[in-house]
Amino acid sequence: MFRKRFNSTFTKKQSAEASEKNKEIEGKTDSVVPLSKNDFTQMVSTAVHHSADLNIKSIPPNLTLTYIDTLVDGEVLKDHIIQDLFKSKDASPESILSTLTIAQVKLSSNLDEAITALMDGTVLIHIEGYSQVVLASIPTNESRALSAPENESQVIGAQVAFNESLSTNVSLIRRYIKNRDLCNESIIVGERSKTMIALLYVKGIASDEMVNTLRQRITDLEIDSVLDSSILNQLIDDNSLSVFPQMLLTERPDKLCAELLNGKLGVIVDGSSFAIVCPHSFIEFFQSQEDLNLRWQIASFVRLLRFNAVVLSVFLTPLYVAALTFHYEVIPETLLVTLSESRALVPFPPLLEALLIEIIIELLREAGVRLPTKVGQTIGIVGGIVIGTAAVQAGITSNILIIIVALGALSSFTTPSYMMGNVIRIIRFPLIFLAGFWGFYGIMLGLCFILIHLLRQTSLGSPYTAPFYPPRLIDWRDSLVRFPLPFTFKRPSNTRPEDADKYEPEPINPEKNEQKVK
């Protein structure tokens, strides 16, 4: 018994001493690169906790290659770096720097910088007797191939979406905007993840104040990791407690480019296939990029249809509950007879009946999303038909409520933004409760609360309800409806752009153009 206690105590002392030595070595990683090969390899190996994928290779007479094989491109390492090193006649840092034929290579005398670069797909080339190390960046280019957008599909326009590679996403933006004023700032966020973030804006259009505000919000984050743009979106929101999103998440490069040219800012997170666009007003969440590709009459009709569908989705079921619970007088007599016959066998009050059917619809929708594509579509269609028919035949609900709830669910899918679509799904339930307890007065109370909440919100300091409050009449040309393109020459004023005009502020006049030519 004493021997077991003694052995455990001795083991704890050994582990404590070893951890103290490791901490001492890790604390020295901010020093210069050691001259000795053994000291260099030991410090690097200890800094990465003797990782299994850490490779250390020696090239005579005095070169040492250190890299993580899961992060570097093996073919480039073999065909370029190793072959170039064998061709080098002088084993000095400057000579190796000029010998290597890869693009990203530099010298560093800071060991902590070298280890940070090691975790980003860099090969460390150490020369015995020198306090400098050559950093040759050859990260792997493994990424998902470009594909069509899944959540923001459109008929007319580009059919390409972002993927999880930051360099690929930035290159897509530069293909659209081939301008030297397109600025790309790299920011590293996350104490442990070291996630690379790209802040994009067009110099001369974007407001410097907004750029500084967004940059400060990102750099001030003290967090272990940021693994997706949706997480960063919640961290830099003006009001993270609000259910309404204040920044747009988009997977379309053309959408992001159009917003950048309007004076807005874009943020792309490495490892995420969605970009953040800000500032963004409430009405802009119901606008699609395809609206610009359509004729203005069709685009205006689609926008009005989309917004009315949202209103219908939010208020249709609460109005049904309020009318059947408190306000029978608002129902026409012919429809009242049909309602009374359909509800004759229903044992539940309208409030419980509506909540039951709404929850069933949400369960079917969530199951359809989580299941594989083909199975999910089958579950959504067959499940809705079977459950709806069985519920009516069993007398659990009325067939009119089935139609109302299905129409409301169908209307919610017209919202282009997935995040705003989720908000519409959620705010419907409090309104149903208010309608069940106070009728139309409860619905008006909920509507007033929503309007007051929206009026108090901002997006990167810009009014969330712009251009309606504060009223900016010139921006109404591209809000609920879209005027012809010659009349939408102004950039949105809520972005406070330095250059307010997108093009010549005159309608197209062929006769005037002919006079100019003459």
Short mmCIF file of N, CA and C in Angstrom, two decimals, residues 317-423:
data_model
loop_
_atom_site.label_atom_id
_atom_site.label_comp_id
_atom_site.label_asym_id
_atom_site.label_seq_id
_atom_site.Cartn_x
_atom_site.Cartn_y
_atom_site.Cartn_z
N THR A 317 -52.13 32.95 -39.06
CA THR A 317 -52.57 32.05 -37.98
C THR A 317 -53.02 32.82 -36.74
N PRO A 318 -52.31 33.86 -36.28
CA PRO A 318 -52.84 34.64 -35.15
C PRO A 318 -54.21 35.26 -35.43
N LEU A 319 -54.45 35.73 -36.65
CA LEU A 319 -55.77 36.29 -36.97
C LEU A 319 -56.85 35.21 -36.90
N TYR A 320 -56.54 34.00 -37.33
CA TYR A 320 -57.49 32.89 -37.23
C TYR A 320 -57.84 32.60 -35.77
N VAL A 321 -56.81 32.55 -34.92
CA VAL A 321 -57.04 32.27 -33.50
C VAL A 321 -57.86 33.38 -32.85
N ALA A 322 -57.52 34.64 -33.14
CA ALA A 322 -58.24 35.77 -32.54
C ALA A 322 -59.69 35.82 -33.00
N ALA A 323 -59.92 35.58 -34.28
CA ALA A 323 -61.28 35.66 -34.81
C ALA A 323 -62.17 34.57 -34.22
N LEU A 324 -61.66 33.36 -34.10
CA LEU A 324 -62.49 32.27 -33.57
C LEU A 324 -62.62 32.30 -32.06
N THR A 325 -61.73 33.00 -31.39
CA THR A 325 -61.79 33.04 -29.93
C THR A 325 -62.61 34.23 -29.42
N PHE A 326 -62.46 35.41 -30.01
CA PHE A 326 -63.09 36.61 -29.48
C PHE A 326 -63.95 37.36 -30.50
N HIS A 327 -63.65 37.26 -31.78
CA HIS A 327 -64.24 38.19 -32.75
C HIS A 327 -64.96 37.44 -33.86
N TYR A 328 -66.02 36.74 -33.51
CA TYR A 328 -66.82 36.05 -34.52
C TYR A 328 -67.49 37.02 -35.49
N GLU A 329 -67.70 38.26 -35.04
CA GLU A 329 -68.43 39.21 -35.87
C GLU A 329 -67.68 39.63 -37.12
N VAL A 330 -66.37 39.45 -37.17
CA VAL A 330 -65.60 39.84 -38.35
C VAL A 330 -65.61 38.76 -39.43
N ILE A 331 -66.12 37.59 -39.12
CA ILE A 331 -66.16 36.49 -40.09
C ILE A 331 -67.45 36.59 -40.89
N PRO A 332 -67.38 36.54 -42.22
CA PRO A 332 -68.62 36.56 -43.03
C PRO A 332 -69.52 35.38 -42.68
N GLU A 333 -70.83 35.58 -42.85
CA GLU A 333 -71.79 34.56 -42.46
C GLU A 333 -71.60 33.25 -43.22
N THR A 334 -71.36 33.37 -44.53
CA THR A 334 -71.17 32.15 -45.32
C THR A 334 -69.95 31.36 -44.88
N LEU A 335 -68.88 32.07 -44.53
CA LEU A 335 -67.68 31.39 -44.07
C LEU A 335 -67.84 30.89 -42.63
N LEU A 336 -68.67 31.57 -41.85
CA LEU A 336 -68.88 31.17 -40.46
C LEU A 336 -69.54 29.79 -40.39
N VAL A 337 -70.46 29.53 -41.31
CA VAL A 337 -71.11 28.21 -41.33
C VAL A 337 -70.09 27.12 -41.63
N THR A 338 -69.21 27.38 -42.61
CA THR A 338 -68.18 26.39 -42.96
C THR A 338 -67.22 26.16 -41.80
N LEU A 339 -66.84 27.22 -41.11
CA LEU A 339 -65.94 27.09 -39.97
C LEU A 339 -66.58 26.29 -38.84
N SER A 340 -67.85 26.57 -38.55
CA SER A 340 -68.52 25.86 -37.47
C SER A 340 -68.66 24.37 -37.78
N GLU A 341 -68.90 24.05 -39.04
CA GLU A 341 -69.01 22.64 -39.42
C GLU A 341 -67.66 21.93 -39.33
N SER A 342 -66.59 22.60 -39.75
CA SER A 342 -65.26 21.97 -39.71
C SER A 342 -64.73 21.83 -38.29
N ARG A 343 -65.20 22.69 -37.38
CA ARG A 343 -64.73 22.64 -35.99
C ARG A 343 -65.72 21.94 -35.07
N ALA A 344 -66.72 21.29 -35.63
CA ALA A 344 -67.76 20.69 -34.79
C ALA A 344 -67.20 19.55 -33.94
N LEU A 345 -66.24 18.80 -34.46
CA LEU A 345 -65.70 17.65 -33.74
C LEU A 345 -64.35 17.93 -33.09
N VAL A 346 -63.84 19.15 -33.21
CA VAL A 346 -62.51 19.48 -32.65
C VAL A 346 -62.65 19.74 -31.16
N PRO A 347 -61.95 18.98 -30.29
CA PRO A 347 -62.11 19.14 -28.84
C PRO A 347 -61.28 20.26 -28.23
N PHE A 348 -60.37 20.85 -29.02
CA PHE A 348 -59.44 21.84 -28.48
C PHE A 348 -59.90 23.25 -28.80
N PRO A 349 -59.55 24.22 -27.96
CA PRO A 349 -59.80 25.62 -28.32
C PRO A 349 -58.89 26.03 -29.47
N PRO A 350 -59.20 27.13 -30.17
CA PRO A 350 -58.39 27.53 -31.33
C PRO A 350 -56.91 27.73 -31.02
N LEU A 351 -56.60 28.21 -29.81
CA LEU A 351 -55.20 28.45 -29.46
C LEU A 351 -54.41 27.15 -29.46
N LEU A 352 -54.88 26.13 -28.73
CA LEU A 352 -54.17 24.85 -28.67
C LEU A 352 -54.17 24.16 -30.03
N GLU A 353 -55.26 24.29 -30.76
CA GLU A 353 -55.34 23.69 -32.09
C GLU A 353 -54.27 24.27 -33.02
N ALA A 354 -54.15 25.60 -33.03
CA ALA A 354 -53.17 26.26 -33.89
C ALA A 354 -51.74 25.92 -33.47
N LEU A 355 -51.46 25.92 -32.16
CA LEU A 355 -50.12 25.60 -31.69
C LEU A 355 -49.74 24.17 -32.06
N LEU A 356 -50.68 23.24 -31.95
CA LEU A 356 -50.41 21.85 -32.28
C LEU A 356 -50.03 21.70 -33.75
N ILE A 357 -50.79 22.30 -34.63
CA ILE A 357 -50.51 22.17 -36.06
C ILE A 357 -49.22 22.90 -36.44
N GLU A 358 -48.98 24.06 -35.84
CA GLU A 358 -47.75 24.80 -36.13
C GLU A 358 -46.52 24.01 -35.69
N ILE A 359 -46.59 23.37 -34.55
CA ILE A 359 -45.45 22.58 -34.07
C ILE A 359 -45.22 21.37 -34.97
N ILE A 360 -46.30 20.74 -35.45
CA ILE A 360 -46.16 19.61 -36.37
C ILE A 360 -45.48 20.07 -37.66
N ILE A 361 -45.89 21.23 -38.18
CA ILE A 361 -45.26 21.76 -39.39
C ILE A 361 -43.78 22.03 -39.17
N GLU A 362 -43.42 22.58 -38.03
CA GLU A 362 -42.01 22.87 -37.73
C GLU A 362 -41.21 21.58 -37.59
N LEU A 363 -41.83 20.54 -37.01
CA LEU A 363 -41.14 19.25 -36.90
C LEU A 363 -40.88 18.66 -38.28
N LEU A 364 -41.86 18.73 -39.16
CA LEU A 364 -41.68 18.22 -40.52
C LEU A 364 -40.60 19.01 -41.26
N ARG A 365 -40.59 20.33 -41.06
CA ARG A 365 -39.59 21.16 -41.73
C ARG A 365 -38.18 20.85 -41.22
N GLU A 366 -38.04 20.70 -39.92
CA GLU A 366 -36.73 20.41 -39.35
C GLU A 366 -36.26 19.02 -39.74
N ALA A 367 -37.17 18.05 -39.77
CA ALA A 367 -36.79 16.70 -40.19
C ALA A 367 -36.37 16.68 -41.65
N GLY A 368 -37.05 17.45 -42.50
CA GLY A 368 -36.68 17.51 -43.90
C GLY A 368 -35.31 18.11 -44.14
N VAL A 369 -34.91 19.05 -43.27
CA VAL A 369 -33.60 19.68 -43.40
C VAL A 369 -32.49 18.74 -42.95
N ARG A 370 -32.70 18.01 -41.86
CA ARG A 370 -31.65 17.18 -41.27
C ARG A 370 -31.44 15.86 -42.01
N LEU A 371 -32.48 15.36 -42.65
CA LEU A 371 -32.35 14.10 -43.37
C LEU A 371 -31.66 14.32 -44.71
N PRO A 372 -31.15 13.25 -45.33
CA PRO A 372 -30.59 13.39 -46.69
C PRO A 372 -31.59 14.00 -47.65
N THR A 373 -31.09 14.58 -48.74
CA THR A 373 -31.92 15.40 -49.62
C THR A 373 -33.15 14.66 -50.12
N LYS A 374 -32.97 13.48 -50.73
CA LYS A 374 -34.10 12.77 -51.31
C LYS A 374 -35.07 12.29 -50.23
N VAL A 375 -34.52 11.80 -49.13
CA VAL A 375 -35.38 11.33 -48.04
C VAL A 375 -36.11 12.51 -47.40
N GLY A 376 -35.41 13.64 -47.25
CA GLY A 376 -36.02 14.82 -46.63
C GLY A 376 -37.19 15.34 -47.44
N GLN A 377 -37.05 15.38 -48.77
CA GLN A 377 -38.15 15.83 -49.61
C GLN A 377 -39.35 14.90 -49.48
N THR A 378 -39.10 13.60 -49.43
CA THR A 378 -40.19 12.64 -49.29
C THR A 378 -40.90 12.80 -47.95
N ILE A 379 -40.11 12.96 -46.88
CA ILE A 379 -40.70 13.14 -45.56
C ILE A 379 -41.56 14.39 -45.51
N GLY A 380 -41.07 15.49 -46.11
CA GLY A 380 -41.82 16.74 -46.08
C GLY A 380 -43.16 16.64 -46.79
N ILE A 381 -43.17 16.01 -47.97
CA ILE A 381 -44.40 15.94 -48.76
C ILE A 381 -45.35 14.88 -48.20
N VAL A 382 -44.84 13.65 -48.07
CA VAL A 382 -45.70 12.56 -47.62
C VAL A 382 -46.14 12.77 -46.17
N GLY A 383 -45.21 13.21 -45.33
CA GLY A 383 -45.56 13.44 -43.93
C GLY A 383 -46.62 14.51 -43.77
N GLY A 384 -46.50 15.60 -44.54
CA GLY A 384 -47.51 16.66 -44.44
C GLY A 384 -48.88 16.18 -44.89
N ILE A 385 -48.93 15.43 -45.99
CA ILE A 385 -50.22 14.95 -46.49
C ILE A 385 -50.84 13.94 -45.53
N VAL A 386 -50.04 12.98 -45.08
CA VAL A 386 -50.57 11.92 -44.22
C VAL A 386 -51.01 12.48 -42.87
N ILE A 387 -50.17 13.27 -42.24
CA ILE A 387 -50.51 13.79 -40.91
C ILE A 387 -51.68 14.76 -41.00
N GLY A 388 -51.68 15.62 -42.03
CA GLY A 388 -52.79 16.56 -42.16
C GLY A 388 -54.12 15.87 -42.38
N THR A 389 -54.15 14.87 -43.28
CA THR A 389 -55.39 14.14 -43.54
C THR A 389 -55.85 13.37 -42.31
N ALA A 390 -54.89 12.71 -41.64
CA ALA A 390 -55.26 11.94 -40.45
C ALA A 390 -55.74 12.84 -39.32
N ALA A 391 -55.15 14.02 -39.17
CA ALA A 391 -55.57 14.94 -38.11
C ALA A 391 -56.98 15.44 -38.33
N VAL A 392 -57.34 15.74 -39.58
CA VAL A 392 -58.70 16.21 -39.88
C VAL A 392 -59.71 15.09 -39.68
N GLN A 393 -59.41 13.87 -40.14
CA GLN A 393 -60.33 12.76 -39.99
C GLN A 393 -60.51 12.34 -38.55
N ALA A 394 -59.45 12.52 -37.73
CA ALA A 394 -59.56 12.17 -36.32
C ALA A 394 -60.23 13.25 -35.50
N GLY A 395 -60.53 14.39 -36.09
CA GLY A 395 -61.18 15.48 -35.37
C GLY A 395 -60.26 16.27 -34.47
N ILE A 396 -58.94 16.17 -34.71
CA ILE A 396 -57.99 16.93 -33.89
C ILE A 396 -57.94 18.38 -34.33
N THR A 397 -58.13 18.63 -35.61
CA THR A 397 -58.07 19.99 -36.14
C THR A 397 -59.05 20.13 -37.29
N SER A 398 -59.26 21.35 -37.72
CA SER A 398 -60.16 21.62 -38.83
C SER A 398 -59.36 21.71 -40.13
N ASN A 399 -60.02 21.42 -41.23
CA ASN A 399 -59.33 21.48 -42.52
C ASN A 399 -58.99 22.90 -42.92
N ILE A 400 -59.75 23.87 -42.43
CA ILE A 400 -59.44 25.28 -42.75
C ILE A 400 -58.13 25.69 -42.09
N LEU A 401 -57.88 25.25 -40.87
CA LEU A 401 -56.62 25.59 -40.20
C LEU A 401 -55.44 24.93 -40.91
N ILE A 402 -55.64 23.72 -41.41
CA ILE A 402 -54.58 23.06 -42.17
C ILE A 402 -54.19 23.91 -43.37
N ILE A 403 -55.19 24.45 -44.06
CA ILE A 403 -54.91 25.30 -45.22
C ILE A 403 -54.18 26.57 -44.80
N ILE A 404 -54.61 27.19 -43.70
CA ILE A 404 -54.00 28.44 -43.23
C ILE A 404 -52.55 28.22 -42.82
N VAL A 405 -52.29 27.16 -42.04
CA VAL A 405 -50.92 26.89 -41.59
C VAL A 405 -50.02 26.53 -42.77
N ALA A 406 -50.53 25.74 -43.71
CA ALA A 406 -49.73 25.38 -44.88
C ALA A 406 -49.42 26.61 -45.73
N LEU A 407 -50.39 27.51 -45.86
CA LEU A 407 -50.16 28.74 -46.62
C LEU A 407 -49.13 29.62 -45.93
N GLY A 408 -49.20 29.70 -44.59
CA GLY A 408 -48.20 30.48 -43.86
C GLY A 408 -46.82 29.91 -43.96
N ALA A 409 -46.69 28.57 -43.90
CA ALA A 409 -45.38 27.92 -44.05
C ALA A 409 -44.82 28.12 -45.44
N LEU A 410 -45.69 28.02 -46.44
CA LEU A 410 -45.25 28.24 -47.82
C LEU A 410 -44.79 29.68 -48.04
N SER A 411 -45.47 30.63 -47.42
CA SER A 411 -45.10 32.04 -47.58
C SER A 411 -43.76 32.35 -46.93
N SER A 412 -43.42 31.63 -45.86
CA SER A 412 -42.15 31.91 -45.17
C SER A 412 -40.94 31.52 -46.02
N PHE A 413 -41.13 30.63 -46.99
CA PHE A 413 -40.01 30.20 -47.83
C PHE A 413 -39.66 31.22 -48.90
N THR A 414 -40.45 32.27 -49.07
CA THR A 414 -40.16 33.27 -50.09
C THR A 414 -39.06 34.24 -49.67
N THR A 415 -38.68 34.22 -48.40
CA THR A 415 -37.64 35.13 -47.93
C THR A 415 -36.27 34.69 -48.45
N PRO A 416 -35.52 35.55 -49.14
CA PRO A 416 -34.21 35.14 -49.69
C PRO A 416 -33.19 34.81 -48.62
N SER A 417 -33.28 35.47 -47.45
CA SER A 417 -32.31 35.25 -46.39
C SER A 417 -32.79 34.13 -45.46
N TYR A 418 -31.95 33.12 -45.28
CA TYR A 418 -32.30 32.00 -44.40
C TYR A 418 -32.42 32.46 -42.96
N MET A 419 -31.57 33.39 -42.52
CA MET A 419 -31.62 33.87 -41.15
C MET A 419 -32.91 34.63 -40.87
N MET A 420 -33.33 35.49 -41.80
CA MET A 420 -34.58 36.20 -41.62
C MET A 420 -35.77 35.26 -41.70
N GLY A 421 -35.67 34.20 -42.51
CA GLY A 421 -36.73 33.21 -42.57
C GLY A 421 -36.93 32.51 -41.23
N ASN A 422 -35.84 32.24 -40.51
CA ASN A 422 -35.96 31.65 -39.18
C ASN A 422 -36.63 32.60 -38.20
N VAL A 423 -36.35 33.90 -38.34
CA VAL A 423 -36.99 34.89 -37.46
C VAL A 423 -38.50 34.89 -37.68
#
